[in-house]
Amino acid sequence: MKNILVTGGLGFIGSHTVVSLHEAGYNPIILDNLSNTRIDVLGGLEKLMGKKPVFFQGDVNDAAVYDQIVSQTGPIHAVIHFAAFKAVGESVEQPLKYYHNNVQGLITLMLAMERLSVKNMVFSSSCTVYGEPDQVPVSEETPTKPAASPYGVTKQMGETILKDCTWLQTQCLRYFNPIGAHPSGLIGELPLGVPSNLIPYLTQSVAGLRPPLTVHGGDYPTPDGTCIRDYIHVCDLADAHVASLNRLLGNKQQDHFEVFNIGTGTGQSVLEVLHGFEAATGEKPSYQVGPRRPGDVVAVWADAGKASSVLGWQARRSLSEMLRDAWNWQRKHS
Ligand code: UD1
């Protein structure tokens, strides 16, 4: 069984990917400092995997942790690097926190990989690198735009650093908007404090834990005036990592740095999501339309053709499944 180090493996996308890796016959090794998740995620993973996951509590910026891991697990065949902060607003207020964790952490990890001769990496990037695109859908050839926040800069810098390091084989996955939860309700998203992302706020609000949702802007140049995003089920996203890893470890890469958009290829407006939520769950969300949120792009969705033709991966789950699973998780969790 191949050892795959999963940094941030107890986070939202990381934990779902750990399950997909296990199901695909890989041996995931989790490194997480618990800064944005909870230790109970291990219990959910144990139920889903039928065994205790291999877990190291530690920080990506701690160079010694990698030697400690390898001394206990044996060689690492690849790293999937999720461990990063992702709150756009916070990154504006505390940029150094983001540069230290997301950029310095990546460099510390890469230095350890070089030292330990680990040559394969799957990197979590984001559609945020496209900024406000001139045309949609965006393909991997669409030029990136200056980032609107330090968070976005850290993703662009991460891509640049990985591209410059030609000794490393990198699969760079640009995620669109991951939502939903494992259909079992055993793992899901655990936002700390008031969620700023749409779906965790929506489910907490419908559960009565938050005031009604504010739709950020109803006067955008879109059919219903609200922003459009490409929402993707987190389990589909997790499966994309397995497809990517299969290509990496099967030595099928054509270039040391390959980029893939990971989305469904369709966009939904905020109002479509709210109506879809009611149709999927029978629960009617309360909301009001408020002013635009600074930094939001109007519309972005993926051309996911490259992932389909090259990785043989495409999203399978519908918006209705995403919303049903997000609500199921919220109910079980609260
Ligand atoms: C944001 C980041 C993205 C990051 C992702 C995950 C930006 C520009 N992008 O995506 O880089 O990878 O979070 O952290 O910040 N909305 C409401 N009301 C709410 C919350 C959201 O109307 O209470 C709307 C937003 O205006 C947006 C849509 O819902 O149109 C999705 O928002 P959100 O879930 O925060 O994701 P993004 O902003 O697309």
Short mmCIF file of C-alpha atoms and ligand atoms in Angstrom, two decimals:
data_model
loop_
_atom_site.label_atom_id
_atom_site.label_comp_id
_atom_site.label_asym_id
_atom_site.label_seq_id
_atom_site.Cartn_x
_atom_site.Cartn_y
_atom_site.Cartn_z
CA MET A 1 0.00 0.00 0.00
CA LYS A 2 1.36 3.40 -0.94
CA ASN A 3 1.75 5.94 1.85
CA ILE A 4 0.14 9.28 1.08
CA LEU A 5 0.82 12.13 3.47
CA VAL A 6 -2.31 14.27 3.74
CA THR A 7 -1.57 17.62 5.36
CA GLY A 8 -4.74 19.16 6.76
CA GLY A 9 -6.30 15.71 6.59
CA LEU A 10 -8.83 16.46 9.33
CA GLY A 11 -10.20 19.51 7.50
CA PHE A 12 -13.28 19.66 5.30
CA ILE A 13 -11.79 18.57 1.97
CA GLY A 14 -8.92 16.67 3.58
CA SER A 15 -11.13 14.35 5.63
CA HIS A 16 -13.30 13.42 2.64
CA THR A 17 -10.17 12.79 0.59
CA VAL A 18 -8.78 10.50 3.30
CA VAL A 19 -11.90 8.33 2.88
CA SER A 20 -11.56 8.26 -0.93
CA LEU A 21 -7.85 7.36 -0.65
CA HIS A 22 -8.61 4.54 1.74
CA GLU A 23 -11.36 3.21 -0.55
CA ALA A 24 -8.95 3.36 -3.51
CA GLY A 25 -6.37 1.22 -1.69
CA TYR A 26 -3.94 3.95 -0.61
CA ASN A 27 -2.67 4.38 2.94
CA PRO A 28 -3.46 7.96 4.00
CA ILE A 29 -1.28 9.44 6.74
CA ILE A 30 -2.84 12.52 8.28
CA LEU A 31 -0.86 15.52 9.51
CA ASP A 32 -3.03 18.21 11.09
CA ASN A 33 -2.46 20.83 13.78
CA LEU A 34 -6.21 21.04 14.63
CA SER A 35 -6.15 24.82 14.11
CA ASN A 36 -9.37 24.83 12.08
CA THR A 37 -11.02 21.50 12.85
CA ARG A 38 -11.72 19.15 15.73
CA ILE A 39 -10.18 15.91 16.90
CA ASP A 40 -13.61 14.18 16.72
CA VAL A 41 -13.23 14.04 12.93
CA LEU A 42 -10.95 11.06 13.63
CA GLY A 43 -13.93 9.18 15.08
CA GLY A 44 -16.02 9.77 11.93
CA LEU A 45 -13.11 8.64 9.77
CA GLU A 46 -12.62 5.53 11.86
CA LYS A 47 -16.27 4.55 11.35
CA LEU A 48 -16.07 5.15 7.61
CA MET A 49 -12.72 3.38 7.14
CA GLY A 50 -13.31 0.53 9.55
CA LYS A 51 -9.98 1.24 11.24
CA LYS A 52 -8.20 4.02 13.09
CA PRO A 53 -6.62 6.42 10.61
CA VAL A 54 -2.90 7.08 10.96
CA PHE A 55 -2.72 10.53 12.50
CA PHE A 56 0.08 12.88 13.53
CA GLN A 57 -0.77 16.09 15.33
CA GLY A 58 1.68 18.69 14.08
CA ASP A 59 2.27 21.78 12.06
CA VAL A 60 3.37 21.98 8.43
CA ASN A 61 5.90 24.60 9.47
CA ASP A 62 7.64 22.20 11.85
CA ALA A 63 10.46 20.69 9.78
CA ALA A 64 11.11 17.90 12.29
CA VAL A 65 7.59 16.49 12.06
CA TYR A 66 8.23 15.00 8.61
CA ASP A 67 11.26 13.01 9.81
CA GLN A 68 9.23 11.80 12.76
CA ILE A 69 6.44 10.63 10.42
CA VAL A 70 8.75 8.83 8.01
CA SER A 71 10.59 7.13 10.86
CA GLN A 72 7.28 5.62 11.96
CA THR A 73 5.50 4.95 8.66
CA GLY A 74 8.32 4.29 6.21
CA PRO A 75 8.70 6.13 2.90
CA ILE A 76 6.05 8.55 1.70
CA HIS A 77 5.06 8.11 -1.96
CA ALA A 78 3.20 11.38 -2.39
CA VAL A 79 1.88 14.36 -0.47
CA ILE A 80 -1.56 15.92 -0.81
CA HIS A 81 -1.20 19.37 0.67
CA PHE A 82 -4.44 20.81 2.06
CA ALA A 83 -3.14 22.49 5.21
CA ALA A 84 -3.81 26.18 4.66
CA PHE A 85 -5.99 28.98 5.94
CA LYS A 86 -8.87 29.93 3.64
CA ALA A 87 -10.90 32.80 5.06
CA VAL A 88 -10.66 35.62 2.57
CA GLY A 89 -11.71 38.41 4.95
CA GLU A 90 -9.36 37.26 7.70
CA SER A 91 -6.48 37.19 5.22
CA VAL A 92 -7.02 40.90 4.57
CA GLU A 93 -6.89 41.63 8.31
CA GLN A 94 -3.98 39.30 9.11
CA PRO A 95 -1.92 38.85 5.94
CA LEU A 96 1.21 37.59 7.72
CA LYS A 97 -0.77 34.78 9.31
CA TYR A 98 -1.65 33.68 5.76
CA TYR A 99 1.82 34.11 4.28
CA HIS A 100 3.35 32.24 7.20
CA ASN A 101 0.98 29.28 7.11
CA ASN A 102 0.18 29.01 3.41
CA VAL A 103 3.49 30.06 1.83
CA GLN A 104 6.13 29.40 4.48
CA GLY A 105 4.34 26.15 5.38
CA LEU A 106 4.49 25.02 1.75
CA ILE A 107 8.21 25.81 1.57
CA THR A 108 8.95 23.96 4.81
CA LEU A 109 7.04 20.97 3.46
CA MET A 110 8.86 21.09 0.12
CA LEU A 111 12.28 21.31 1.79
CA ALA A 112 11.38 18.22 3.81
CA MET A 113 10.19 16.46 0.66
CA GLU A 114 13.48 17.25 -1.04
CA ARG A 115 15.43 15.96 1.97
CA LEU A 116 13.33 12.80 2.18
CA SER A 117 13.25 12.24 -1.61
CA VAL A 118 9.48 12.55 -1.94
CA LYS A 119 8.85 13.71 -5.48
CA ASN A 120 5.08 13.75 -5.89
CA MET A 121 2.67 16.45 -4.82
CA VAL A 122 -1.02 17.23 -5.23
CA PHE A 123 -1.60 20.88 -4.39
CA SER A 124 -4.89 22.51 -3.32
CA SER A 125 -5.35 25.59 -5.42
CA SER A 126 -8.48 27.59 -6.05
CA CYS A 127 -10.48 29.19 -8.82
CA THR A 128 -9.69 32.41 -6.95
CA VAL A 129 -6.53 32.58 -9.13
CA TYR A 130 -8.74 33.55 -12.10
CA GLY A 131 -10.09 36.63 -10.32
CA GLU A 132 -13.00 38.23 -12.20
CA PRO A 133 -12.73 36.39 -15.50
CA ASP A 134 -13.40 38.15 -18.80
CA GLN A 135 -15.19 35.07 -20.08
CA VAL A 136 -16.86 32.04 -18.55
CA PRO A 137 -16.41 29.15 -18.27
CA VAL A 138 -12.73 29.42 -17.36
CA SER A 139 -10.30 26.84 -18.68
CA GLU A 140 -6.80 26.15 -17.40
CA GLU A 141 -5.55 28.40 -20.24
CA THR A 142 -7.56 31.38 -18.97
CA PRO A 143 -5.04 33.95 -17.75
CA THR A 144 -4.90 34.43 -14.00
CA LYS A 145 -5.61 37.91 -12.63
CA PRO A 146 -4.07 39.82 -9.73
CA ALA A 147 -5.52 38.31 -6.57
CA ALA A 148 -8.11 40.28 -4.63
CA SER A 149 -6.87 39.16 -1.19
CA PRO A 150 -3.74 37.87 0.57
CA TYR A 151 -5.45 34.46 0.61
CA GLY A 152 -5.64 34.54 -3.20
CA VAL A 153 -2.01 35.70 -3.38
CA THR A 154 -0.92 32.70 -1.29
CA LYS A 155 -2.57 30.33 -3.78
CA GLN A 156 -0.91 32.07 -6.73
CA MET A 157 2.45 32.08 -4.94
CA GLY A 158 2.06 28.40 -4.12
CA GLU A 159 1.47 27.61 -7.78
CA THR A 160 4.51 29.67 -8.82
CA ILE A 161 6.79 28.03 -6.25
CA LEU A 162 5.72 24.57 -7.32
CA LYS A 163 6.14 25.41 -10.99
CA ASP A 164 9.68 26.68 -10.36
CA CYS A 165 10.71 23.48 -8.58
CA THR A 166 11.21 21.17 -11.52
CA TRP A 167 12.47 18.28 -9.37
CA LEU A 168 8.93 17.86 -8.08
CA GLN A 169 6.00 16.32 -9.99
CA THR A 170 2.99 18.45 -9.14
CA GLN A 171 -0.69 18.10 -9.83
CA CYS A 172 -2.24 21.47 -9.13
CA LEU A 173 -6.01 21.25 -8.59
CA ARG A 174 -8.00 24.46 -8.84
CA TYR A 175 -11.14 23.86 -6.83
CA PHE A 176 -14.35 25.71 -7.52
CA ASN A 177 -16.85 25.87 -4.61
CA PRO A 178 -16.80 22.65 -2.57
CA ILE A 179 -19.95 22.07 -0.53
CA GLY A 180 -21.97 19.15 0.87
CA ALA A 181 -20.76 16.42 3.19
CA HIS A 182 -20.30 12.67 3.23
CA PRO A 183 -23.79 11.12 2.74
CA SER A 184 -23.34 9.15 5.98
CA GLY A 185 -23.34 12.41 7.95
CA LEU A 186 -20.21 11.20 9.77
CA ILE A 187 -17.91 13.90 8.40
CA GLY A 188 -18.58 17.37 7.00
CA GLU A 189 -17.61 21.00 7.26
CA LEU A 190 -16.82 22.40 10.72
CA PRO A 191 -16.57 26.17 10.39
CA LEU A 192 -15.30 27.92 13.50
CA GLY A 193 -17.36 30.95 14.51
CA VAL A 194 -19.79 32.64 12.15
CA PRO A 195 -19.41 31.04 8.71
CA SER A 196 -18.64 33.40 5.86
CA ASN A 197 -19.26 30.82 3.12
CA LEU A 198 -22.75 30.39 1.73
CA ILE A 199 -23.66 26.78 2.56
CA PRO A 200 -22.46 26.52 6.18
CA TYR A 201 -24.19 29.83 6.93
CA LEU A 202 -27.35 28.65 5.19
CA THR A 203 -27.56 25.33 7.04
CA GLN A 204 -26.80 26.94 10.41
CA SER A 205 -29.42 29.58 9.75
CA VAL A 206 -32.09 27.03 8.76
CA ALA A 207 -31.15 25.04 11.88
CA GLY A 208 -32.00 28.15 13.92
CA LEU A 209 -28.43 28.81 15.03
CA ARG A 210 -28.03 32.03 13.03
CA PRO A 211 -30.22 34.92 11.87
CA PRO A 212 -31.64 34.75 8.33
CA LEU A 213 -29.11 34.69 5.53
CA THR A 214 -28.15 37.87 3.73
CA VAL A 215 -27.74 37.46 0.00
CA HIS A 216 -24.71 39.58 -0.82
CA GLY A 217 -25.99 41.68 -3.69
CA GLY A 218 -29.06 41.36 -5.91
CA ASP A 219 -28.04 43.80 -8.64
CA TYR A 220 -25.29 41.89 -10.42
CA PRO A 221 -25.43 41.55 -14.21
CA THR A 222 -26.72 37.96 -14.02
CA PRO A 223 -30.21 36.62 -14.89
CA ASP A 224 -31.54 36.95 -11.30
CA GLY A 225 -29.08 39.59 -10.09
CA THR A 226 -27.11 37.30 -7.75
CA CYS A 227 -23.58 35.92 -8.16
CA ILE A 228 -22.94 32.65 -9.96
CA ARG A 229 -20.55 29.91 -8.76
CA ASP A 230 -19.70 26.33 -9.68
CA TYR A 231 -20.68 24.32 -6.59
CA ILE A 232 -19.14 20.87 -6.40
CA HIS A 233 -19.88 18.01 -3.99
CA VAL A 234 -16.93 17.53 -1.64
CA CYS A 235 -17.01 13.75 -2.31
CA ASP A 236 -16.60 14.40 -6.06
CA LEU A 237 -13.73 16.70 -5.22
CA ALA A 238 -12.19 14.02 -2.99
CA ASP A 239 -12.41 11.51 -5.85
CA ALA A 240 -10.62 13.98 -8.13
CA HIS A 241 -7.59 13.68 -5.81
CA VAL A 242 -7.51 9.92 -6.30
CA ALA A 243 -7.65 10.34 -10.10
CA SER A 244 -4.88 12.90 -9.88
CA LEU A 245 -2.75 10.69 -7.66
CA ASN A 246 -3.23 7.71 -10.00
CA ARG A 247 -1.83 9.82 -12.84
CA LEU A 248 1.05 11.05 -10.69
CA LEU A 249 2.07 7.68 -9.30
CA GLY A 250 1.44 5.95 -12.64
CA ASN A 251 4.12 8.26 -14.10
CA LYS A 252 1.67 9.53 -16.69
CA GLN A 253 2.41 13.24 -16.23
CA GLN A 254 3.54 14.99 -19.39
CA ASP A 255 4.96 17.98 -17.57
CA HIS A 256 6.34 18.35 -14.04
CA PHE A 257 3.54 20.83 -13.24
CA GLU A 258 0.03 20.09 -14.44
CA VAL A 259 -3.08 22.15 -13.65
CA PHE A 260 -6.69 20.97 -13.57
CA ASN A 261 -9.94 22.77 -12.92
CA ILE A 262 -12.06 20.73 -10.53
CA GLY A 263 -15.66 21.83 -10.91
CA THR A 264 -18.90 20.55 -12.37
CA GLY A 265 -18.85 22.78 -15.44
CA THR A 266 -22.10 24.56 -14.57
CA GLY A 267 -22.87 27.65 -12.55
CA GLN A 268 -25.69 28.34 -10.11
CA SER A 269 -26.79 31.68 -8.70
CA VAL A 270 -27.22 32.27 -4.98
CA LEU A 271 -31.02 32.35 -5.42
CA GLU A 272 -30.93 29.09 -7.39
CA VAL A 273 -29.05 27.52 -4.48
CA LEU A 274 -31.62 28.81 -1.97
CA HIS A 275 -34.53 27.48 -4.03
CA GLY A 276 -32.63 24.24 -4.65
CA PHE A 277 -32.17 23.87 -0.89
CA GLU A 278 -35.89 24.02 -0.30
CA ALA A 279 -36.56 21.53 -3.11
CA ALA A 280 -33.89 19.12 -1.81
CA THR A 281 -34.71 19.28 1.90
CA GLY A 282 -38.26 20.65 2.27
CA GLU A 283 -36.84 23.43 4.47
CA LYS A 284 -37.50 27.00 3.39
CA PRO A 285 -34.56 29.30 4.07
CA SER A 286 -35.29 32.81 5.34
CA TYR A 287 -33.20 35.44 3.66
CA GLN A 288 -33.01 39.06 2.67
CA VAL A 289 -31.06 40.66 -0.13
CA GLY A 290 -28.34 42.99 1.12
CA PRO A 291 -25.50 44.98 -0.39
CA ARG A 292 -22.68 43.44 -2.42
CA ARG A 293 -19.76 41.88 -0.51
CA PRO A 294 -16.45 43.52 -1.40
CA GLY A 295 -14.17 41.22 -3.38
CA ASP A 296 -16.88 38.92 -4.75
CA VAL A 297 -16.60 38.08 -8.44
CA VAL A 298 -19.81 38.22 -10.46
CA ALA A 299 -19.73 34.82 -12.10
CA VAL A 300 -17.25 32.00 -12.41
CA TRP A 301 -17.63 28.38 -13.40
CA ALA A 302 -15.28 25.76 -14.73
CA ASP A 303 -14.54 24.33 -18.08
CA ALA A 304 -13.86 20.91 -16.56
CA GLY A 305 -13.05 19.24 -19.89
CA LYS A 306 -9.34 18.74 -19.19
CA ALA A 307 -9.98 16.85 -15.94
CA SER A 308 -12.42 14.64 -17.82
CA SER A 309 -10.21 13.89 -20.82
CA VAL A 310 -6.85 13.68 -19.02
CA LEU A 311 -7.70 12.46 -15.51
CA GLY A 312 -10.82 10.52 -16.52
CA TRP A 313 -12.63 12.27 -13.68
CA GLN A 314 -15.89 14.17 -13.73
CA ALA A 315 -18.30 15.34 -11.07
CA ARG A 316 -21.24 12.94 -10.65
CA ARG A 317 -23.32 14.37 -7.84
CA SER A 318 -26.11 16.91 -8.40
CA LEU A 319 -26.71 20.19 -6.62
CA SER A 320 -29.68 18.57 -4.94
CA GLU A 321 -27.42 15.83 -3.47
CA MET A 322 -24.91 18.45 -2.32
CA LEU A 323 -27.62 20.40 -0.48
CA ARG A 324 -29.31 17.32 0.95
CA ASP A 325 -25.98 16.02 2.29
CA ALA A 326 -25.02 19.43 3.71
CA TRP A 327 -28.37 19.56 5.55
CA ASN A 328 -28.08 15.97 6.74
CA TRP A 329 -24.65 16.80 8.21
CA GLN A 330 -25.94 19.97 9.86
CA ARG A 331 -28.83 18.10 11.49
CA LYS A 332 -26.68 15.23 12.74
CA HIS A 333 -24.01 17.56 13.87
CA SER A 334 -26.13 20.11 15.71
C1 UD1 B 1 -14.60 32.09 -1.34
C2 UD1 B 1 -13.32 32.57 -1.92
C3 UD1 B 1 -12.59 31.43 -2.53
C4 UD1 B 1 -12.37 30.37 -1.49
C5 UD1 B 1 -13.70 29.93 -0.94
C6 UD1 B 1 -13.52 28.93 0.18
C7 UD1 B 1 -13.70 34.90 -2.59
C8 UD1 B 1 -13.77 35.87 -3.73
N1 UD1 B 1 -13.53 33.63 -2.89
O1 UD1 B 1 -15.41 31.68 -2.43
O2 UD1 B 1 -11.35 31.86 -3.02
O3 UD1 B 1 -11.69 29.30 -2.08
O4 UD1 B 1 -14.41 31.05 -0.44
O5 UD1 B 1 -13.18 29.54 1.35
O6 UD1 B 1 -13.83 35.29 -1.47
N2 UD1 B 1 -23.01 34.53 -0.22
C9 UD1 B 1 -24.16 35.17 0.21
N3 UD1 B 1 -24.40 35.22 1.54
C10 UD1 B 1 -23.58 34.65 2.48
C11 UD1 B 1 -22.41 33.99 2.03
C12 UD1 B 1 -22.15 33.96 0.67
O7 UD1 B 1 -24.92 35.70 -0.59
O8 UD1 B 1 -23.86 34.74 3.67
C13 UD1 B 1 -22.74 34.45 -1.66
C14 UD1 B 1 -21.44 35.11 -2.06
O9 UD1 B 1 -21.64 36.47 -2.33
C15 UD1 B 1 -21.10 34.30 -3.31
C16 UD1 B 1 -21.67 32.92 -3.02
O10 UD1 B 1 -22.62 33.09 -1.99
O11 UD1 B 1 -21.78 34.82 -4.41
C17 UD1 B 1 -20.61 31.94 -2.57
O12 UD1 B 1 -19.89 32.53 -1.51
P1 UD1 B 1 -18.85 31.71 -0.62
O13 UD1 B 1 -19.43 30.43 -0.20
O14 UD1 B 1 -18.33 32.63 0.43
O15 UD1 B 1 -17.69 31.33 -1.65
P2 UD1 B 1 -16.84 32.27 -2.63
O16 UD1 B 1 -16.86 33.68 -2.19
O17 UD1 B 1 -17.27 31.98 -4.02
#
